[in-house]
């Protein structure tokens, strides 16, 4: 039985500004460096890839960046998203915890990704760009940019990580329905793709490889920008509409967050739910425990090194300081394709370094078990990425039960699993593999971290 | 570019009663007859299959049937659903028409089906039933009942039409995620299934066959009820929350409906959007054009006979007067599996006989073309069933343009297409078949319509 508690905001409560955590951090993140000179890069270095408005957001120290009205207007198609109290899951767990979840799966593409896709498409359109190249893991980001491209009349080219391209063919069909082109990465469309294919013809691909391809594509064409679905400061910032809405909705519930949980691959979903709460704490708010959840098979926050590294496998990007497994690390082909990135957003990495967040890693089998439990209680089938958050939330709720304490736990259900039912099929068939990663491969990838040239 | 117009209601505006069109019809539909005696059936005849509360709703003449609070409570998980003005599609068509659509794809299973699944699960639970057997076409209904079963703690067994079972394996995975059992129909679990398999081992199945299996399953077990996802009066009535909300939302938009469009297979989606508007007209409202859209390959309203027929292929059900292609008619394996039924709901058939609605039929290729156009303009990928409504809406909007008239067109987007991307893939590959149906097969099926025994 049910006792639905859904907290809704009105359309005019869609946030009017994105929240920029850089304004509140006790120390700034390390600068992004040019790999040749070791010097911090400037706006001009990024101009071939991004419109100037987004470059400005990347380095802004303003706490609030106003959301352009045309972007808020598109947001209105599905925002504000609901915040639910997971009453049925609480009963199922017999926990005194109060569990809340934001449901970003109600967007047209079924995930949180359009929050930044729409913004990036808008700024590119404003700058006169007509074509965008990008990469995608599970396809959530590629679908979102294809959707935004169709609304703003932009041509979209998507390099999709091979293992997900094969596992999730329907994401490609969705991108094509929106009018985008989607190819498997590594592809023979770029030099970096051809190099990988020559060395490992059966490469399953990785986000690092697909990024190299998209960056190369964009850099070579004057009409084309590059867009990234996570990692970068401005991308994380666009997602803060999630956490800001959640704060207003918790106030409606007459509650506040004790624990905030988000799954994290590149970091944008995690930042989207967590950064507004961390900002509140930094500005004098109360106690807060923030948990980033990553896959055991790609554990950048829990097992990676906090060091300068390339954002891509082809070493085409600037050097960023982040928790990384090494840009040559290729994770196994597990189902949460959105979490298969060798690094972690510099801002999320920095937040962990500052002690503002903690991180845990879980196997995919444990996560699907949690996801099925959630689906049967709450009625929503989570995307494989989101099951990582669910697993950590259940653990925290059971800890509350053990300790006899009622804490409030807030997480973001970053997408529905309707595109990922093959993963659930595999789970029910007992066919999921849980080998975390190859220790030797990780050691080699870490040994290959770039040395940072001394600044001139 | 976008200028989103979304009309939202508050949770307390979820309708408090279902609307029963039987109270407003100028003449009652023909009685349901016992196939042996030719006598109208009574409640006791249906008692082995349905809880008494639903049997009562089936024959009620009350205009309003109160929605139980536990059902409204579950509805709150996704209702009220938004009504959108399709401003981008209007621009794309350069039409003076005002196009509105309800978006039922925001439900947990992505379609309108939970509106009745939740109600049916509730009444079965109240009656002490512990298990429900049902059929499903494309899997939308099966997923919805599996979802409702998981919320109310009922065991669910789903017989899924073979062609959809093969085309849409992920619907089965979703049912299993909710804890239900799903088998392909015809199956070897029932006498009627085994008989079909013996005659045609490679049968693609049909809703008529799957209904026989589910009815047989339920009739043979004391703990088991049968549930139908469409066709029956009470099922259609549960869907009227859609049209009632749409009426309130059009009032918010300071508009009214000139044309109401719904796709129709068994009839529940169509009735859900259309019946409240038809009722308003019957009670003295203004002009209204109501269009039922069906697939050319299964054209019960446009090419079927209005006659007594069995609801299933195995001839286990009572005789109902409806537009039918004959219960032995097996439609080709087109993608809109939810529209592959040989008959049409008696109330929808009766409404057409009374001149309250008109019907059109479209090929699946034309419908997918319309669906892609809709997706690129409005950002939502429609389910194959829903593309039929989109096709008819675009035709009406273009007629407005030709005639230079601004009419308001309202339709129900009954589900998202995230489970149906194989269909879009086939469409883009030019691999869809459009043969409407075999004329000879139709003639044979119609020749096999049962003769109605003279009442004792």
mmCIF file of N, CA, C and O in Angstrom, chain A residues 259-341:
data_model
loop_
_atom_site.group_PDB
_atom_site.id
_atom_site.type_symbol
_atom_site.label_atom_id
_atom_site.label_comp_id
_atom_site.label_asym_id
_atom_site.label_seq_id
_atom_site.Cartn_x
_atom_site.Cartn_y
_atom_site.Cartn_z
ATOM 1 N N UNK A 259 21.887 13.754 5.368
ATOM 2 C CA UNK A 259 22.791 13.018 4.484
ATOM 3 C C UNK A 259 22.354 13.273 3.050
ATOM 4 O O UNK A 259 21.159 13.176 2.739
ATOM 5 N N UNK A 260 23.290 13.600 2.168
ATOM 6 C CA UNK A 260 22.990 13.758 0.742
ATOM 7 C C UNK A 260 23.817 12.725 -0.021
ATOM 8 O O UNK A 260 25.033 12.598 0.222
ATOM 9 N N UNK A 261 23.164 12.001 -0.913
ATOM 10 C CA UNK A 261 23.810 10.909 -1.631
ATOM 11 C C UNK A 261 23.644 11.118 -3.137
ATOM 12 O O UNK A 261 22.554 11.447 -3.610
ATOM 13 N N UNK A 262 24.719 10.918 -3.900
ATOM 14 C CA UNK A 262 24.615 10.937 -5.352
ATOM 15 C C UNK A 262 25.586 9.951 -5.956
ATOM 16 O O UNK A 262 26.685 9.749 -5.431
ATOM 17 N N UNK A 263 25.179 9.313 -7.046
ATOM 18 C CA UNK A 263 26.128 8.486 -7.768
ATOM 19 C C UNK A 263 27.014 9.413 -8.596
ATOM 20 O O UNK A 263 26.623 10.530 -8.934
ATOM 21 N N UNK A 264 28.205 8.924 -8.908
ATOM 22 C CA UNK A 264 29.118 9.820 -9.596
ATOM 23 C C UNK A 264 30.005 9.083 -10.585
ATOM 24 O O UNK A 264 30.603 8.054 -10.277
ATOM 25 N N UNK A 265 29.992 9.578 -11.820
ATOM 26 C CA UNK A 265 30.856 9.051 -12.879
ATOM 27 C C UNK A 265 31.829 10.159 -13.242
ATOM 28 O O UNK A 265 32.974 10.168 -12.827
ATOM 29 N N UNK A 266 31.348 11.152 -13.993
ATOM 30 C CA UNK A 266 32.133 12.354 -14.223
ATOM 31 C C UNK A 266 31.923 13.374 -13.122
ATOM 32 O O UNK A 266 32.790 14.206 -12.890
ATOM 33 N N UNK A 267 30.782 13.303 -12.460
ATOM 34 C CA UNK A 267 30.552 14.169 -11.310
ATOM 35 C C UNK A 267 29.375 15.122 -11.407
ATOM 36 O O UNK A 267 29.010 15.754 -10.413
ATOM 37 N N UNK A 268 28.733 15.231 -12.581
ATOM 38 C CA UNK A 268 27.725 16.286 -12.710
ATOM 39 C C UNK A 268 26.438 15.973 -11.972
ATOM 40 O O UNK A 268 25.813 16.861 -11.391
ATOM 41 N N UNK A 269 26.010 14.704 -11.986
ATOM 42 C CA UNK A 269 24.819 14.361 -11.226
ATOM 43 C C UNK A 269 25.063 14.571 -9.742
ATOM 44 O O UNK A 269 24.244 15.165 -9.040
ATOM 45 N N UNK A 270 26.209 14.103 -9.285
ATOM 46 C CA UNK A 270 26.545 14.241 -7.870
ATOM 47 C C UNK A 270 26.583 15.717 -7.464
ATOM 48 O O UNK A 270 25.978 16.127 -6.466
ATOM 49 N N UNK A 271 27.287 16.522 -8.267
ATOM 50 C CA UNK A 271 27.378 17.950 -7.957
ATOM 51 C C UNK A 271 26.009 18.604 -8.004
ATOM 52 O O UNK A 271 25.690 19.477 -7.191
ATOM 53 N N UNK A 272 25.188 18.172 -8.952
ATOM 54 C CA UNK A 272 23.869 18.788 -9.114
ATOM 55 C C UNK A 272 23.007 18.672 -7.871
ATOM 56 O O UNK A 272 22.353 19.632 -7.455
ATOM 57 N N UNK A 273 23.036 17.508 -7.246
ATOM 58 C CA UNK A 273 22.246 17.350 -6.025
ATOM 59 C C UNK A 273 23.009 17.883 -4.807
ATOM 60 O O UNK A 273 22.433 18.500 -3.914
ATOM 61 N N UNK A 274 24.344 17.682 -4.776
ATOM 62 C CA UNK A 274 25.085 17.914 -3.527
ATOM 63 C C UNK A 274 25.590 19.345 -3.337
ATOM 64 O O UNK A 274 25.593 19.861 -2.214
ATOM 65 N N UNK A 275 26.041 20.000 -4.414
ATOM 66 C CA UNK A 275 26.736 21.285 -4.225
ATOM 67 C C UNK A 275 25.863 22.353 -3.552
ATOM 68 O O UNK A 275 26.363 23.086 -2.689
ATOM 69 N N UNK A 276 24.583 22.481 -3.915
ATOM 70 C CA UNK A 276 23.794 23.496 -3.201
ATOM 71 C C UNK A 276 23.716 23.228 -1.692
ATOM 72 O O UNK A 276 23.734 24.165 -0.896
ATOM 73 N N UNK A 277 23.660 21.945 -1.303
ATOM 74 C CA UNK A 277 23.632 21.629 0.132
ATOM 75 C C UNK A 277 24.986 21.915 0.776
ATOM 76 O O UNK A 277 25.066 22.436 1.889
ATOM 77 N N UNK A 278 26.074 21.574 0.068
ATOM 78 C CA UNK A 278 27.413 21.855 0.609
ATOM 79 C C UNK A 278 27.604 23.371 0.754
ATOM 80 O O UNK A 278 28.153 23.855 1.739
ATOM 81 N N UNK A 279 27.118 24.105 -0.242
ATOM 82 C CA UNK A 279 27.228 25.560 -0.173
ATOM 83 C C UNK A 279 26.525 26.126 1.043
ATOM 84 O O UNK A 279 27.046 27.004 1.745
ATOM 85 N N UNK A 280 25.349 25.594 1.328
ATOM 86 C CA UNK A 280 24.591 26.031 2.508
ATOM 87 C C UNK A 280 25.400 25.773 3.778
ATOM 88 O O UNK A 280 25.477 26.623 4.667
ATOM 89 N N UNK A 281 26.021 24.605 3.824
ATOM 90 C CA UNK A 281 26.834 24.268 4.994
ATOM 91 C C UNK A 281 28.029 25.217 5.113
ATOM 92 O O UNK A 281 28.353 25.716 6.194
ATOM 93 N N UNK A 282 28.675 25.476 3.972
ATOM 94 C CA UNK A 282 29.861 26.338 3.987
ATOM 95 C C UNK A 282 29.508 27.762 4.410
ATOM 96 O O UNK A 282 30.333 28.467 4.974
ATOM 97 N N UNK A 283 28.264 28.159 4.143
ATOM 98 C CA UNK A 283 27.849 29.517 4.520
ATOM 99 C C UNK A 283 27.234 29.541 5.923
ATOM 100 O O UNK A 283 26.539 30.496 6.270
ATOM 101 N N UNK A 284 27.492 28.465 6.698
ATOM 102 C CA UNK A 284 27.052 28.504 8.086
ATOM 103 C C UNK A 284 25.916 27.564 8.430
ATOM 104 O O UNK A 284 25.369 27.625 9.535
ATOM 105 N N UNK A 285 25.554 26.694 7.489
ATOM 106 C CA UNK A 285 24.506 25.720 7.767
ATOM 107 C C UNK A 285 24.987 24.673 8.764
ATOM 108 O O UNK A 285 26.141 24.678 9.187
ATOM 109 N N UNK A 286 24.082 23.745 9.101
ATOM 110 C CA UNK A 286 24.399 22.754 10.127
ATOM 111 C C UNK A 286 25.174 21.561 9.592
ATOM 112 O O UNK A 286 25.729 21.596 8.498
ATOM 113 N N UNK A 287 25.218 20.533 10.409
ATOM 114 C CA UNK A 287 25.896 19.287 10.079
ATOM 115 C C UNK A 287 25.393 18.711 8.758
ATOM 116 O O UNK A 287 24.201 18.793 8.459
ATOM 117 N N UNK A 288 26.294 18.105 8.004
ATOM 118 C CA UNK A 288 25.893 17.508 6.735
ATOM 119 C C UNK A 288 26.896 16.426 6.355
ATOM 120 O O UNK A 288 28.107 16.656 6.388
ATOM 121 N N UNK A 289 26.378 15.267 6.015
ATOM 122 C CA UNK A 289 27.212 14.157 5.542
ATOM 123 C C UNK A 289 26.899 13.972 4.061
ATOM 124 O O UNK A 289 25.739 13.783 3.689
ATOM 125 N N UNK A 290 27.918 14.062 3.207
ATOM 126 C CA UNK A 290 27.699 13.984 1.763
ATOM 127 C C UNK A 290 28.455 12.776 1.214
ATOM 128 O O UNK A 290 29.669 12.652 1.413
ATOM 129 N N UNK A 291 27.733 11.890 0.534
ATOM 130 C CA UNK A 291 28.299 10.619 0.096
ATOM 131 C C UNK A 291 28.265 10.526 -1.427
ATOM 132 O O UNK A 291 27.189 10.575 -2.045
ATOM 133 N N UNK A 292 29.446 10.381 -2.025
ATOM 134 C CA UNK A 292 29.549 10.123 -3.465
ATOM 135 C C UNK A 292 29.687 8.617 -3.662
ATOM 136 O O UNK A 292 30.502 7.972 -3.002
ATOM 137 N N UNK A 293 28.888 8.050 -4.579
ATOM 138 C CA UNK A 293 28.872 6.605 -4.778
ATOM 139 C C UNK A 293 29.359 6.289 -6.181
ATOM 140 O O UNK A 293 28.813 6.789 -7.165
ATOM 141 N N UNK A 294 30.375 5.439 -6.256
ATOM 142 C CA UNK A 294 30.930 5.097 -7.566
ATOM 143 C C UNK A 294 30.976 3.583 -7.719
ATOM 144 O O UNK A 294 30.824 2.842 -6.755
ATOM 145 N N UNK A 295 31.158 3.097 -8.954
ATOM 146 C CA UNK A 295 31.218 1.653 -9.171
ATOM 147 C C UNK A 295 32.576 1.092 -8.734
ATOM 148 O O UNK A 295 33.610 1.724 -8.971
ATOM 149 N N UNK A 296 32.552 -0.084 -8.134
ATOM 150 C CA UNK A 296 33.809 -0.744 -7.735
ATOM 151 C C UNK A 296 34.730 -0.939 -8.923
ATOM 152 O O UNK A 296 35.947 -1.008 -8.772
ATOM 153 N N UNK A 297 34.149 -1.042 -10.121
ATOM 154 C CA UNK A 297 34.947 -1.339 -11.308
ATOM 155 C C UNK A 297 35.596 -0.092 -11.901
ATOM 156 O O UNK A 297 36.393 -0.204 -12.832
ATOM 157 N N UNK A 298 35.267 1.077 -11.380
ATOM 158 C CA UNK A 298 35.851 2.322 -11.909
ATOM 159 C C UNK A 298 35.936 3.335 -10.777
ATOM 160 O O UNK A 298 35.284 4.371 -10.800
ATOM 161 N N UNK A 299 36.787 3.020 -9.765
ATOM 162 C CA UNK A 299 36.722 3.720 -8.482
ATOM 163 C C UNK A 299 37.672 4.913 -8.383
ATOM 164 O O UNK A 299 38.616 4.922 -7.595
ATOM 165 N N UNK A 300 37.419 5.960 -9.163
ATOM 166 C CA UNK A 300 38.372 7.077 -9.199
ATOM 167 C C UNK A 300 38.490 7.780 -7.850
ATOM 168 O O UNK A 300 39.591 8.138 -7.430
ATOM 169 N N UNK A 301 37.372 7.968 -7.143
ATOM 170 C CA UNK A 301 37.444 8.699 -5.869
ATOM 171 C C UNK A 301 38.010 7.846 -4.748
ATOM 172 O O UNK A 301 38.694 8.356 -3.862
ATOM 173 N N UNK A 302 37.697 6.544 -4.770
ATOM 174 C CA UNK A 302 38.129 5.695 -3.650
ATOM 175 C C UNK A 302 39.487 5.045 -3.887
ATOM 176 O O UNK A 302 40.167 4.674 -2.940
ATOM 177 N N UNK A 303 39.885 4.875 -5.141
ATOM 178 C CA UNK A 303 41.153 4.201 -5.411
ATOM 179 C C UNK A 303 42.071 4.985 -6.341
ATOM 180 O O UNK A 303 43.216 4.600 -6.536
ATOM 181 N N UNK A 304 41.600 6.051 -6.924
ATOM 182 C CA UNK A 304 42.441 6.809 -7.845
ATOM 183 C C UNK A 304 43.404 7.740 -7.110
ATOM 184 O O UNK A 304 43.376 7.859 -5.892
ATOM 185 N N UNK A 305 44.253 8.379 -7.878
ATOM 186 C CA UNK A 305 45.224 9.321 -7.310
ATOM 187 C C UNK A 305 44.727 10.735 -7.566
ATOM 188 O O UNK A 305 44.127 11.013 -8.601
ATOM 189 N N UNK A 306 44.962 11.647 -6.620
ATOM 190 C CA UNK A 306 44.591 13.052 -6.816
ATOM 191 C C UNK A 306 45.786 13.739 -7.463
ATOM 192 O O UNK A 306 46.746 14.112 -6.787
ATOM 193 N N UNK A 307 45.735 13.856 -8.785
ATOM 194 C CA UNK A 307 46.918 14.279 -9.537
ATOM 195 C C UNK A 307 46.502 14.937 -10.842
ATOM 196 O O UNK A 307 45.357 14.801 -11.283
ATOM 197 N N UNK A 308 47.442 15.625 -11.464
ATOM 198 C CA UNK A 308 47.163 16.172 -12.794
ATOM 199 C C UNK A 308 47.098 15.042 -13.812
ATOM 200 O O UNK A 308 47.950 14.143 -13.812
ATOM 201 N N UNK A 309 46.103 15.101 -14.674
ATOM 202 C CA UNK A 309 45.958 14.078 -15.719
ATOM 203 C C UNK A 309 45.193 14.682 -16.894
ATOM 204 O O UNK A 309 44.553 15.739 -16.785
ATOM 205 N N UNK A 310 45.275 13.976 -17.988
ATOM 206 C CA UNK A 310 44.470 14.347 -19.148
ATOM 207 C C UNK A 310 43.021 13.904 -18.938
ATOM 208 O O UNK A 310 42.760 12.872 -18.314
ATOM 209 N N UNK A 311 42.122 14.662 -19.516
ATOM 210 C CA UNK A 311 40.713 14.297 -19.428
ATOM 211 C C UNK A 311 40.330 13.205 -20.399
ATOM 212 O O UNK A 311 39.250 12.623 -20.302
ATOM 213 N N UNK A 312 41.210 12.918 -21.349
ATOM 214 C CA UNK A 312 40.877 11.954 -22.393
ATOM 215 C C UNK A 312 42.049 11.002 -22.607
ATOM 216 O O UNK A 312 43.178 11.258 -22.172
ATOM 217 N N UNK A 313 41.774 9.924 -23.305
ATOM 218 C CA UNK A 313 42.786 8.907 -23.544
ATOM 219 C C UNK A 313 43.816 9.370 -24.578
ATOM 220 O O UNK A 313 44.993 9.027 -24.490
ATOM 221 N N UNK A 314 43.365 10.147 -25.535
ATOM 222 C CA UNK A 314 44.254 10.606 -26.601
ATOM 223 C C UNK A 314 45.139 11.774 -26.201
ATOM 224 O O UNK A 314 45.927 12.258 -27.019
ATOM 225 N N UNK A 315 44.984 12.252 -24.963
ATOM 226 C CA UNK A 315 45.819 13.333 -24.427
ATOM 227 C C UNK A 315 45.701 14.608 -25.247
ATOM 228 O O UNK A 315 46.693 15.291 -25.525
ATOM 229 N N UNK A 316 44.485 14.913 -25.650
ATOM 230 C CA UNK A 316 44.229 16.139 -26.409
ATOM 231 C C UNK A 316 43.769 17.273 -25.511
ATOM 232 O O UNK A 316 43.760 18.434 -25.918
ATOM 233 N N UNK A 317 43.333 16.961 -24.285
ATOM 234 C CA UNK A 317 42.771 17.993 -23.418
ATOM 235 C C UNK A 317 43.873 18.652 -22.584
ATOM 236 O O UNK A 317 44.990 18.140 -22.514
ATOM 237 N N UNK A 318 43.568 19.765 -21.961
ATOM 238 C CA UNK A 318 44.487 20.322 -20.958
ATOM 239 C C UNK A 318 44.640 19.356 -19.780
ATOM 240 O O UNK A 318 43.914 18.370 -19.665
ATOM 241 N N UNK A 319 45.586 19.685 -18.898
ATOM 242 C CA UNK A 319 45.790 18.884 -17.691
ATOM 243 C C UNK A 319 44.918 19.434 -16.568
ATOM 244 O O UNK A 319 44.925 20.639 -16.301
ATOM 245 N N UNK A 320 44.170 18.532 -15.939
ATOM 246 C CA UNK A 320 43.336 18.962 -14.814
ATOM 247 C C UNK A 320 43.701 18.129 -13.594
ATOM 248 O O UNK A 320 44.026 16.942 -13.703
ATOM 249 N N UNK A 321 43.664 18.758 -12.434
ATOM 250 C CA UNK A 321 43.961 18.020 -11.210
ATOM 251 C C UNK A 321 42.672 17.378 -10.723
ATOM 252 O O UNK A 321 41.684 18.070 -10.456
ATOM 253 N N UNK A 322 42.708 16.074 -10.637
ATOM 254 C CA UNK A 322 41.478 15.358 -10.273
ATOM 255 C C UNK A 322 41.838 13.975 -9.721
ATOM 256 O O UNK A 322 42.967 13.508 -9.890
ATOM 257 N N UNK A 323 40.864 13.346 -9.086
ATOM 258 C CA UNK A 323 41.046 11.936 -8.748
ATOM 259 C C UNK A 323 40.953 11.152 -10.044
ATOM 260 O O UNK A 323 39.959 11.235 -10.758
ATOM 261 N N UNK A 324 42.008 10.388 -10.315
ATOM 262 C CA UNK A 324 42.066 9.713 -11.611
ATOM 263 C C UNK A 324 42.661 8.321 -11.474
ATOM 264 O O UNK A 324 43.484 8.063 -10.597
ATOM 265 N N UNK A 325 42.204 7.447 -12.354
ATOM 266 C CA UNK A 325 42.760 6.098 -12.459
ATOM 267 C C UNK A 325 43.809 6.052 -13.563
ATOM 268 O O UNK A 325 44.333 4.989 -13.886
ATOM 269 N N UNK A 326 44.094 7.202 -14.165
ATOM 270 C CA UNK A 326 45.006 7.265 -15.299
ATOM 271 C C UNK A 326 44.221 7.260 -16.595
ATOM 272 O O UNK A 326 43.304 6.459 -16.777
ATOM 273 N N UNK A 327 44.582 8.160 -17.506
ATOM 274 C CA UNK A 327 43.742 8.339 -18.696
ATOM 275 C C UNK A 327 43.806 7.139 -19.636
ATOM 276 O O UNK A 327 43.005 7.030 -20.555
ATOM 277 N N UNK A 328 44.735 6.204 -19.403
ATOM 278 C CA UNK A 328 44.762 5.000 -20.240
ATOM 279 C C UNK A 328 43.938 3.863 -19.631
ATOM 280 O O UNK A 328 43.824 2.783 -20.212
ATOM 281 N N UNK A 329 43.381 4.096 -18.442
ATOM 282 C CA UNK A 329 42.589 3.055 -17.773
ATOM 283 C C UNK A 329 41.259 2.849 -18.502
ATOM 284 O O UNK A 329 40.523 3.802 -18.726
ATOM 285 N N UNK A 330 41.004 1.600 -18.898
ATOM 286 C CA UNK A 330 39.738 1.280 -19.560
ATOM 287 C C UNK A 330 38.942 0.344 -18.655
ATOM 288 O O UNK A 330 39.311 -0.811 -18.464
ATOM 289 N N UNK A 331 37.856 0.846 -18.072
ATOM 290 C CA UNK A 331 37.083 0.008 -17.146
ATOM 291 C C UNK A 331 36.384 -1.133 -17.872
ATOM 292 O O UNK A 331 36.173 -1.085 -19.078
ATOM 293 N N UNK A 332 36.021 -2.153 -17.122
ATOM 294 C CA UNK A 332 35.289 -3.283 -17.694
ATOM 295 C C UNK A 332 33.917 -2.808 -18.180
ATOM 296 O O UNK A 332 33.458 -1.723 -17.829
ATOM 297 N N UNK A 333 33.274 -3.652 -18.984
ATOM 298 C CA UNK A 333 32.032 -3.228 -19.634
ATOM 299 C C UNK A 333 30.798 -3.370 -18.782
ATOM 300 O O UNK A 333 29.808 -3.936 -19.223
ATOM 301 N N UNK A 334 30.824 -2.848 -17.577
ATOM 302 C CA UNK A 334 29.635 -2.970 -16.723
ATOM 303 C C UNK A 334 28.526 -2.042 -17.231
ATOM 304 O O UNK A 334 28.754 -1.192 -18.088
ATOM 305 N N UNK A 335 27.315 -2.237 -16.659
ATOM 306 C CA UNK A 335 26.136 -1.633 -17.278
ATOM 307 C C UNK A 335 25.951 -0.144 -17.018
ATOM 308 O O UNK A 335 25.283 0.531 -17.791
ATOM 309 N N UNK A 336 26.492 0.348 -15.914
ATOM 310 C CA UNK A 336 26.287 1.769 -15.610
ATOM 311 C C UNK A 336 27.258 2.590 -16.446
ATOM 312 O O UNK A 336 28.227 3.162 -15.943
ATOM 313 N N UNK A 337 26.981 2.638 -17.754
ATOM 314 C CA UNK A 337 27.910 3.254 -18.697
ATOM 315 C C UNK A 337 28.217 4.701 -18.381
ATOM 316 O O UNK A 337 29.282 5.207 -18.740
ATOM 317 N N UNK A 338 27.298 5.364 -17.718
ATOM 318 C CA UNK A 338 27.513 6.766 -17.367
ATOM 319 C C UNK A 338 28.559 6.940 -16.284
ATOM 320 O O UNK A 338 28.993 8.057 -16.009
ATOM 321 N N UNK A 339 28.984 5.843 -15.665
ATOM 322 C CA UNK A 339 29.967 5.931 -14.575
ATOM 323 C C UNK A 339 31.328 5.386 -15.002
ATOM 324 O O UNK A 339 32.197 5.176 -14.170
ATOM 325 N N UNK A 340 31.516 5.170 -16.294
ATOM 326 C CA UNK A 340 32.757 4.548 -16.767
ATOM 327 C C UNK A 340 33.769 5.613 -17.214
ATOM 328 O O UNK A 340 34.187 5.650 -18.348
ATOM 329 N N UNK A 341 34.193 6.473 -16.306
ATOM 330 C CA UNK A 341 35.151 7.518 -16.653
ATOM 331 C C UNK A 341 36.367 7.386 -15.741
ATOM 332 O O UNK A 341 36.223 7.166 -14.539
#
